[in-house]
Short mmCIF file of C-alpha atoms and ligand atoms in Angstrom, two decimals:
data_model
loop_
_atom_site.label_atom_id
_atom_site.label_comp_id
_atom_site.label_asym_id
_atom_site.label_seq_id
_atom_site.Cartn_x
_atom_site.Cartn_y
_atom_site.Cartn_z
CA MET K 1 193.16 227.68 117.84
CA THR K 2 193.76 231.17 116.52
CA THR K 3 196.49 233.47 117.65
CA GLU K 4 195.61 236.92 118.88
CA ILE K 5 197.85 239.66 117.53
CA ARG K 6 199.25 241.97 120.20
CA THR K 7 202.12 243.64 118.40
CA SER K 8 202.90 244.60 114.82
CA GLN K 9 206.02 242.45 115.06
CA GLU K 10 203.91 239.33 115.72
CA ALA K 11 201.71 239.98 112.71
CA MET K 12 204.68 240.53 110.40
CA GLU K 13 206.34 237.34 111.63
CA LEU K 14 203.19 235.32 110.96
CA GLU K 15 202.85 236.65 107.43
CA ASP K 16 206.49 236.05 106.79
CA ARG K 17 206.38 232.50 108.07
CA TYR K 18 203.05 231.25 106.71
CA GLY K 19 202.26 233.44 103.73
CA ALA K 20 203.66 233.36 100.21
CA HIS K 21 206.17 236.15 99.76
CA ASN K 22 204.43 237.66 96.75
CA TYR K 23 204.40 241.20 98.20
CA HIS K 24 206.97 243.44 99.88
CA PRO K 25 204.87 245.57 102.25
CA LEU K 26 206.00 248.61 104.18
CA PRO K 27 206.60 247.54 107.79
CA VAL K 28 203.26 248.72 109.19
CA VAL K 29 200.43 246.50 110.44
CA LEU K 30 197.00 248.04 110.15
CA SER K 31 194.09 247.02 112.29
CA ARG K 32 191.43 249.69 111.80
CA GLY K 33 190.33 252.26 109.25
CA GLU K 34 187.90 255.17 109.10
CA GLY K 35 187.64 257.73 106.32
CA VAL K 36 191.10 258.99 105.38
CA TYR K 37 192.73 257.35 108.44
CA VAL K 38 194.09 253.94 109.33
CA TRP K 39 195.50 252.80 112.69
CA ASP K 40 198.20 250.26 113.39
CA VAL K 41 198.15 247.54 116.02
CA GLU K 42 199.85 249.85 118.54
CA GLY K 43 197.17 252.49 117.97
CA LYS K 44 199.23 254.94 115.91
CA ARG K 45 197.15 256.85 113.36
CA TYR K 46 198.17 257.39 109.73
CA PHE K 47 196.83 259.20 106.70
CA ASP K 48 196.34 256.57 103.98
CA PHE K 49 197.84 257.86 100.73
CA LEU K 50 197.45 254.62 98.82
CA SER K 51 193.73 253.91 99.37
CA ALA K 52 194.37 250.25 98.52
CA TYR K 53 195.47 251.26 95.02
CA SER K 54 192.40 253.52 94.66
CA ALA K 55 189.87 250.93 95.84
CA VAL K 56 188.98 252.99 98.91
CA ASN K 57 188.08 256.24 97.12
CA GLN K 58 185.00 256.59 99.35
CA GLY K 59 187.13 256.33 102.53
CA HIS K 60 187.69 253.39 104.87
CA CYS K 61 184.61 251.64 106.24
CA HIS K 62 182.16 254.15 104.80
CA PRO K 63 179.05 253.77 106.99
CA ARG K 64 176.61 253.75 104.07
CA ILE K 65 178.50 251.05 102.22
CA ILE K 66 179.05 248.99 105.36
CA GLY K 67 175.35 249.43 106.18
CA ALA K 68 174.38 248.01 102.78
CA LEU K 69 176.82 245.15 103.28
CA LYS K 70 175.47 244.26 106.72
CA GLU K 71 171.84 244.41 105.66
CA GLN K 72 172.31 242.23 102.60
CA ALA K 73 174.69 239.86 104.43
CA GLU K 74 171.84 238.97 106.78
CA THR K 75 169.40 238.46 103.91
CA LEU K 76 171.05 236.62 101.00
CA THR K 77 174.69 236.47 99.95
CA LEU K 78 175.06 234.06 97.05
CA THR K 79 172.77 232.14 94.77
CA SER K 80 175.15 231.61 91.82
CA ARG K 81 173.81 232.54 88.43
CA ALA K 82 172.09 229.18 88.15
CA PHE K 83 169.10 231.09 89.57
CA TYR K 84 167.93 234.68 89.36
CA ASN K 85 168.22 236.87 92.45
CA ASP K 86 166.18 239.94 93.30
CA VAL K 87 169.14 242.37 93.46
CA LEU K 88 171.17 241.66 90.32
CA GLY K 89 168.70 243.15 87.82
CA VAL K 90 168.25 246.26 89.95
CA TYR K 91 172.02 246.69 90.08
CA GLU K 92 172.44 246.05 86.36
CA LYS K 93 169.91 248.80 85.56
CA TYR K 94 171.57 251.13 88.07
CA VAL K 95 175.16 250.61 86.95
CA THR K 96 174.44 250.74 83.20
CA GLU K 97 172.46 253.98 83.55
CA TYR K 98 175.11 255.40 85.86
CA PHE K 99 177.91 254.89 83.33
CA GLY K 100 175.82 255.22 80.16
CA PHE K 101 176.07 251.73 78.66
CA GLU K 102 173.41 249.24 77.59
CA LYS K 103 174.79 246.13 79.25
CA VAL K 104 177.03 244.99 82.09
CA LEU K 105 178.80 241.71 82.80
CA PRO K 106 179.52 241.45 86.54
CA MET K 107 182.74 239.88 87.84
CA ASN K 108 184.74 240.10 91.08
CA THR K 109 188.37 241.15 90.69
CA GLY K 110 189.90 243.58 88.27
CA ALA K 111 191.97 240.96 86.49
CA GLU K 112 188.84 238.87 85.88
CA ALA K 113 187.10 241.86 84.35
CA VAL K 114 190.09 242.47 82.06
CA GLU K 115 190.02 238.80 81.04
CA THR K 116 186.30 239.15 80.37
CA ALA K 117 186.86 242.22 78.18
CA ILE K 118 189.55 240.38 76.21
CA LYS K 119 187.22 237.42 75.64
CA ILE K 120 184.32 239.63 74.57
CA CYS K 121 186.58 241.58 72.22
CA ARG K 122 188.03 238.47 70.58
CA LYS K 123 184.62 236.85 70.18
CA TRP K 124 183.24 240.06 68.69
CA GLY K 125 186.13 240.01 66.20
CA TYR K 126 185.31 236.49 65.03
CA GLU K 127 181.55 236.89 64.95
CA LYS K 128 181.06 240.51 63.88
CA ARG K 129 184.23 241.22 61.94
CA SER K 130 184.78 237.74 60.43
CA VAL K 131 188.36 237.49 61.65
CA PRO K 132 189.76 234.02 60.73
CA GLU K 133 189.79 231.51 63.58
CA ALA K 134 192.46 232.07 66.25
CA GLN K 135 193.89 235.09 64.41
CA ALA K 136 192.46 237.96 66.51
CA LYS K 137 195.02 240.44 67.85
CA ILE K 138 194.62 242.99 70.60
CA VAL K 139 196.94 245.99 70.81
CA VAL K 140 198.13 247.04 74.28
CA ALA K 141 200.42 249.79 75.58
CA GLU K 142 203.98 249.38 76.80
CA GLY K 143 204.23 249.79 80.56
CA ASN K 144 200.67 248.55 81.04
CA PHE K 145 199.27 247.05 84.21
CA HIS K 146 196.06 245.07 83.80
CA GLY K 147 196.38 242.39 86.49
CA ARG K 148 198.10 239.09 87.18
CA THR K 149 196.50 236.24 85.26
CA THR K 150 198.57 234.14 82.87
CA THR K 151 197.10 235.89 79.82
CA ILE K 152 197.46 239.39 81.25
CA ILE K 153 201.07 238.98 82.31
CA SER K 154 201.77 237.62 78.83
CA PHE K 155 201.62 241.19 77.50
CA SER K 156 203.25 242.95 80.45
CA ASN K 157 206.73 244.54 80.20
CA ASP K 158 207.41 243.93 83.86
CA GLU K 159 209.97 241.13 84.06
CA ASP K 160 209.02 240.34 87.67
CA ALA K 161 205.42 239.80 86.59
CA ARG K 162 206.39 237.66 83.53
CA LYS K 163 209.57 235.74 84.09
CA ASN K 164 209.17 231.95 84.36
CA PHE K 165 205.39 232.11 84.05
CA GLY K 166 205.36 231.16 80.35
CA PRO K 167 204.35 229.85 77.88
CA TYR K 168 202.63 233.15 77.19
CA THR K 169 199.24 233.75 75.59
CA PRO K 170 199.72 234.94 72.00
CA GLY K 171 197.63 237.53 70.17
CA PHE K 172 198.85 240.78 71.71
CA ILE K 173 200.89 243.58 70.16
CA LYS K 174 202.55 246.30 72.24
CA VAL K 175 202.85 249.94 71.18
CA PRO K 176 204.42 252.82 73.13
CA TYR K 177 201.98 254.59 75.45
CA ASN K 178 200.85 258.12 74.61
CA ASN K 179 201.98 257.68 71.01
CA ILE K 180 199.20 258.05 68.45
CA GLU K 181 201.49 257.58 65.47
CA ALA K 182 202.62 254.18 66.75
CA LEU K 183 199.03 253.06 67.19
CA LYS K 184 198.10 254.37 63.75
CA LYS K 185 201.00 252.46 62.19
CA VAL K 186 200.12 249.17 63.85
CA LEU K 187 196.46 249.50 62.87
CA GLN K 188 197.49 250.11 59.26
CA GLU K 189 200.07 247.35 59.06
CA GLU K 190 198.59 244.52 61.07
CA ASP K 191 195.67 242.35 59.97
CA ASN K 192 192.97 241.09 62.29
CA VAL K 193 193.39 243.67 65.05
CA VAL K 194 190.14 243.64 67.04
CA GLY K 195 190.85 245.94 69.97
CA PHE K 196 193.11 248.40 71.77
CA LEU K 197 193.26 247.87 75.53
CA VAL K 198 194.62 250.86 77.44
CA GLU K 199 194.63 252.68 80.77
CA PRO K 200 193.64 256.37 80.38
CA ILE K 201 196.42 257.11 82.90
CA GLN K 202 199.00 254.41 83.63
CA GLY K 203 198.77 254.09 87.41
CA GLU K 204 201.13 251.25 88.32
CA ALA K 205 203.72 252.37 85.80
CA GLY K 206 204.07 255.59 87.83
CA VAL K 207 200.99 257.71 87.06
CA PHE K 208 201.93 258.39 83.45
CA THR K 209 199.46 261.00 82.33
CA PRO K 210 199.15 261.16 78.53
CA ALA K 211 198.52 264.24 76.40
CA ASP K 212 195.05 265.73 76.86
CA THR K 213 194.15 264.71 73.33
CA TYR K 214 195.45 261.13 73.53
CA ILE K 215 192.29 259.30 74.56
CA ARG K 216 190.10 261.20 72.10
CA GLU K 217 192.52 260.40 69.29
CA VAL K 218 192.75 256.76 70.36
CA ALA K 219 188.97 256.42 70.21
CA ALA K 220 188.78 258.10 66.80
CA LEU K 221 191.53 255.86 65.38
CA CYS K 222 189.89 252.73 66.76
CA HIS K 223 186.56 253.69 65.20
CA GLU K 224 188.13 254.48 61.81
CA ASN K 225 189.77 251.07 61.82
CA GLY K 226 186.83 249.08 63.14
CA VAL K 227 188.57 247.98 66.32
CA LEU K 228 187.20 248.21 69.84
CA PHE K 229 188.55 250.86 72.22
CA ILE K 230 188.77 249.14 75.60
CA ALA K 231 189.40 251.43 78.58
CA ASP K 232 190.75 249.86 81.77
CA GLU K 233 189.52 252.33 84.39
CA ILE K 234 189.96 249.98 87.33
CA GLN K 235 192.32 252.48 88.97
CA THR K 236 191.46 255.76 87.22
CA GLY K 237 187.67 255.44 87.31
CA ILE K 238 185.02 256.40 89.85
CA ALA K 239 186.06 259.98 90.71
CA ARG K 240 189.77 259.33 91.28
CA THR K 241 191.00 261.68 88.57
CA GLY K 242 188.47 264.44 89.25
CA SER K 243 185.74 263.22 86.93
CA LEU K 244 183.54 260.14 86.99
CA LEU K 245 185.92 258.42 84.58
CA ALA K 246 189.31 259.48 83.28
CA VAL K 247 187.84 259.23 79.74
CA CYS K 248 185.56 262.10 80.74
CA GLY K 249 188.56 264.41 80.42
CA ASN K 250 188.01 267.73 82.11
CA CYS K 251 184.43 266.92 82.97
CA SER K 252 182.44 269.72 84.52
CA CYS K 253 179.24 267.78 85.15
CA GLU K 254 178.53 268.56 88.78
CA ASN K 255 175.56 266.45 89.70
CA LYS K 256 174.89 263.86 87.07
CA CYS K 257 177.22 262.91 84.26
CA GLU K 258 175.87 264.59 81.14
CA ARG K 259 178.47 263.03 78.83
CA GLN K 260 178.89 266.05 76.64
CA PRO K 261 180.84 264.95 73.57
CA GLU K 262 183.27 267.87 73.87
CA HIS K 263 184.84 266.27 76.92
CA TYR K 264 183.56 262.70 77.08
CA THR K 265 185.10 259.93 75.01
CA LYS K 266 182.97 256.83 75.27
CA PRO K 267 184.97 253.59 75.17
CA ASP K 268 183.45 250.62 73.36
CA ILE K 269 184.22 248.52 76.43
CA LEU K 270 184.72 249.96 79.92
CA ILE K 271 186.39 247.94 82.68
CA LEU K 272 185.79 248.85 86.33
CA GLY K 273 186.81 247.36 89.68
CA LYS K 274 188.46 248.61 92.86
CA ALA K 275 186.36 251.63 93.99
CA LEU K 276 183.23 250.09 92.44
CA SER K 277 182.79 248.60 95.92
CA GLY K 278 184.53 251.33 97.90
CA GLY K 279 187.09 248.70 98.89
CA VAL K 280 184.52 246.73 100.85
CA TYR K 281 184.18 243.64 98.69
CA PRO K 282 185.68 242.45 95.37
CA VAL K 283 183.35 243.83 92.69
CA SER K 284 184.30 244.38 89.06
CA ALA K 285 182.34 244.99 85.89
CA VAL K 286 182.62 245.10 82.14
CA LEU K 287 180.27 247.59 80.48
CA THR K 288 179.46 247.76 76.80
CA ASP K 289 176.51 248.09 74.42
CA ASN K 290 174.14 245.42 73.08
CA LEU K 291 175.85 244.96 69.71
CA ILE K 292 179.05 243.92 71.46
CA MET K 293 177.73 242.18 74.58
CA ASP K 294 175.34 240.00 72.60
CA VAL K 295 178.26 237.82 71.42
CA ILE K 296 178.17 236.26 74.91
CA LYS K 297 175.54 233.51 75.14
CA PRO K 298 174.56 231.22 78.03
CA GLY K 299 177.37 228.93 79.13
CA GLN K 300 180.10 230.89 77.35
CA HIS K 301 181.46 232.89 80.30
CA GLY K 302 180.78 233.23 83.99
CA SER K 303 181.84 233.29 87.62
CA THR K 304 180.28 231.70 90.70
CA PHE K 305 180.48 234.91 92.73
CA GLY K 306 180.00 237.42 89.88
CA GLY K 307 176.79 239.40 90.30
CA ASN K 308 175.99 238.08 93.77
CA PRO K 309 173.44 240.10 95.75
CA LEU K 310 175.97 241.21 98.37
CA ALA K 311 178.29 242.61 95.70
CA CYS K 312 175.40 244.34 93.94
CA LYS K 313 174.14 246.10 97.09
CA VAL K 314 177.64 247.15 98.09
CA ALA K 315 178.38 248.55 94.62
CA MET K 316 175.15 250.56 94.47
CA ALA K 317 175.89 252.12 97.87
CA ALA K 318 179.49 252.83 96.84
CA LEU K 319 178.34 254.58 93.64
CA GLU K 320 175.68 256.62 95.47
CA VAL K 321 178.35 257.95 97.81
CA VAL K 322 180.37 259.24 94.83
CA TYR K 323 177.65 261.69 93.76
CA ASP K 324 176.13 262.40 97.16
CA GLU K 325 179.47 263.45 98.62
CA GLY K 326 180.76 265.26 95.55
CA LEU K 327 183.88 263.12 95.30
CA MET K 328 184.63 264.12 91.71
CA GLN K 329 184.62 267.82 92.51
CA ASN K 330 186.64 267.24 95.68
CA ALA K 331 189.24 265.17 93.84
CA ARG K 332 189.60 267.87 91.18
CA ARG K 333 189.92 270.71 93.70
CA LEU K 334 192.25 268.92 96.11
CA GLY K 335 194.35 267.56 93.24
CA ASN K 336 195.14 271.09 92.10
CA ILE K 337 196.14 272.07 95.63
CA PHE K 338 198.29 268.96 96.03
CA ARG K 339 200.24 269.53 92.82
CA GLU K 340 200.67 273.21 93.66
CA ARG K 341 202.11 272.31 97.07
CA MET K 342 204.43 269.73 95.52
CA GLU K 343 205.61 272.29 92.92
CA GLN K 344 206.49 274.60 95.81
CA LEU K 345 208.39 271.74 97.44
CA ILE K 346 210.31 271.05 94.22
CA GLY K 347 211.51 274.66 94.42
CA LYS K 348 213.01 273.97 97.87
CA THR K 349 214.82 270.65 97.31
CA ASN K 350 216.59 268.75 94.58
CA LEU K 351 215.36 265.44 96.00
CA VAL K 352 212.06 265.70 94.11
CA LYS K 353 212.20 266.07 90.36
CA LEU K 354 208.59 266.46 89.31
CA VAL K 355 204.96 265.93 90.23
CA ARG K 356 202.40 264.63 87.77
CA GLY K 357 198.87 263.32 87.77
CA LYS K 358 195.26 264.26 87.55
CA GLY K 359 192.69 264.85 90.26
CA MET K 360 193.85 262.83 93.26
CA LEU K 361 195.93 260.30 91.33
CA ASN K 362 199.40 261.82 91.56
CA ALA K 363 203.02 260.81 91.76
CA VAL K 364 206.26 262.54 92.60
CA VAL K 365 209.42 261.44 90.90
CA ILE K 366 212.42 261.21 93.19
CA ASN K 367 215.69 262.53 91.83
CA ASP K 368 217.67 259.29 92.03
CA SER K 369 218.22 256.18 89.94
CA PRO K 370 215.28 253.74 89.68
CA GLN K 371 217.52 251.11 91.30
CA SER K 372 218.17 253.24 94.40
CA SER K 373 216.19 252.69 97.59
CA THR K 374 215.58 256.43 98.07
CA ALA K 375 211.82 256.36 97.31
CA TRP K 376 211.39 253.37 99.62
CA ASP K 377 213.40 255.08 102.40
CA ILE K 378 211.31 258.24 102.02
CA CYS K 379 208.14 256.15 102.32
CA VAL K 380 209.50 254.60 105.53
CA ALA K 381 210.22 258.11 106.84
CA LEU K 382 206.71 259.23 105.84
CA LYS K 383 205.31 256.26 107.72
CA GLU K 384 207.19 257.36 110.84
CA ALA K 385 205.65 260.81 110.34
CA GLY K 386 202.13 259.35 110.08
CA LEU K 387 201.49 259.10 106.36
CA LEU K 388 201.38 255.91 104.28
CA ALA K 389 202.45 255.88 100.64
CA LYS K 390 204.16 253.28 98.51
CA PRO K 391 206.87 253.56 95.87
CA THR K 392 205.99 252.29 92.44
CA HIS K 393 208.61 251.30 89.91
CA GLY K 394 211.77 252.37 91.62
CA ASN K 395 212.00 256.06 92.25
CA ILE K 396 208.36 257.14 91.96
CA ILE K 397 205.99 257.64 94.90
CA ARG K 398 202.27 257.53 94.21
CA PHE K 399 200.00 259.76 96.34
CA ALA K 400 196.34 258.76 96.18
CA PRO K 401 194.39 259.34 99.41
CA PRO K 402 190.68 258.62 99.84
CA LEU K 403 188.59 261.28 98.09
CA VAL K 404 186.66 262.17 101.24
CA MET K 405 189.66 264.18 102.44
CA THR K 406 189.11 267.79 103.48
CA GLU K 407 191.24 270.70 102.32
CA GLU K 408 192.54 271.20 105.85
CA GLN K 409 193.59 267.54 106.08
CA LEU K 410 195.28 267.77 102.70
CA HIS K 411 197.36 270.76 103.82
CA GLU K 412 198.31 268.89 106.98
CA CYS K 413 199.44 265.97 104.77
CA CYS K 414 201.40 268.26 102.44
CA ASP K 415 203.12 269.71 105.52
CA ILE K 416 204.10 266.18 106.59
CA ILE K 417 205.41 265.33 103.11
CA GLU K 418 207.32 268.61 102.85
CA LYS K 419 208.90 268.34 106.28
CA THR K 420 209.85 264.69 105.78
CA ILE K 421 211.46 265.29 102.41
CA LEU K 422 213.29 268.45 103.48
CA ASN K 423 214.71 266.60 106.51
CA PHE K 424 215.53 263.45 104.55
CA LYS K 425 219.18 262.38 104.41
CA ARG K 426 220.18 259.91 101.69
C1 LIG Z 1 194.45 246.95 90.07
C2 LIG Z 1 194.32 246.97 88.60
C3 LIG Z 1 193.96 245.82 87.89
C4 LIG Z 1 193.78 244.47 88.55
O1 LIG Z 1 192.79 244.43 89.51
P1 LIG Z 1 192.81 243.24 90.61
O2 LIG Z 1 191.54 243.46 91.38
O3 LIG Z 1 194.04 243.42 91.43
O4 LIG Z 1 192.80 241.97 89.86
C5 LIG Z 1 193.79 245.92 86.52
N1 LIG Z 1 193.99 247.09 85.88
C6 LIG Z 1 194.35 248.21 86.53
C7 LIG Z 1 194.52 249.47 85.76
C8 LIG Z 1 194.54 248.19 87.90
O5 LIG Z 1 194.93 249.29 88.54
#
């Protein structure tokens, strides 16, 4: 028999009692979502400023995406890749043309797509670069977040994510983020480096936004040294930062991505997840060109659910919404307003130190030690005021609402943030 939830308290008690304690959620229990809003069990409405870590860029329960889900769910959900299905090829053509790559390998979660990219990169190193067996190295950035598998946490700096999960997967070298000289040095000094895996903006680490030239220089260095530039755009991609991808830089393509070389840096391997489904279903993808993807032959990699027809239909609908509703342009415009409003707030209080970010992926840094609970307490106060955000790494609060927000709603949200912070007592 199932229990019916009547109060938020009941739901929290159930999770606490029966679920693994691998998260520390804000004390709010959500039961419904629409666009930029979510509602709790008691019916209180909130602005969602996390968007499920940028999975819900298209807004909660977007009718077009849900429509695609419902229609396909009644037709065919899963065949496995033991057989062809009549949606996968259509999706593969759509998604490769959409992002400008020759091939896609479909997976489900972000971490799986990162694992897939690592495997492709290593195999490419052995087969196309003649790296000696088991010697391939991949360079990663300090402060990275790429997911939670055993291999991925092996090269994390986050002690919570790593400790007591060893032995760790070897073959990774860390360099400081946003430091071209460090990358150059490691590429010169180390043998058998096959790839550099990096987030164009480090989201989990606290929205660390590198120099405008960083990604372009990374790509150039990788190409000079014959190593693959692997961009993890699971959080930054799909309109979040005001362009289709964060590697597009200050993209001004309004209707269809034109990929002009003056602003677009094409990665050798692109990793997507999260908003690829608009938060409706776990869909991730690894995109690359034929010369790289052809190292993967039948039987060498796969996933039961990867590329299922339901995922494919959902992803196509989610990607259509991005262009049809101008989410890139909206993210760029609203992002400028948000940072301007936060700059004004910084002038009125010493509780907020700085605001940084791009498009609608932003963070404010609270003026207190990373060990203090100030950012958490502010998020609890924001929750009381009807706005949901989550601290990341101590004293940083990330603000990343769905990209379907209107300017009027954004100002209302900035008013809430301003009022809450100005009234906040440590
Ligand atoms: C969320 C995220 C991942 C992991 O995705 P999951 O779907 O949680 O496995 C990987 N990389 C980045 C940059 C992310 O933000």
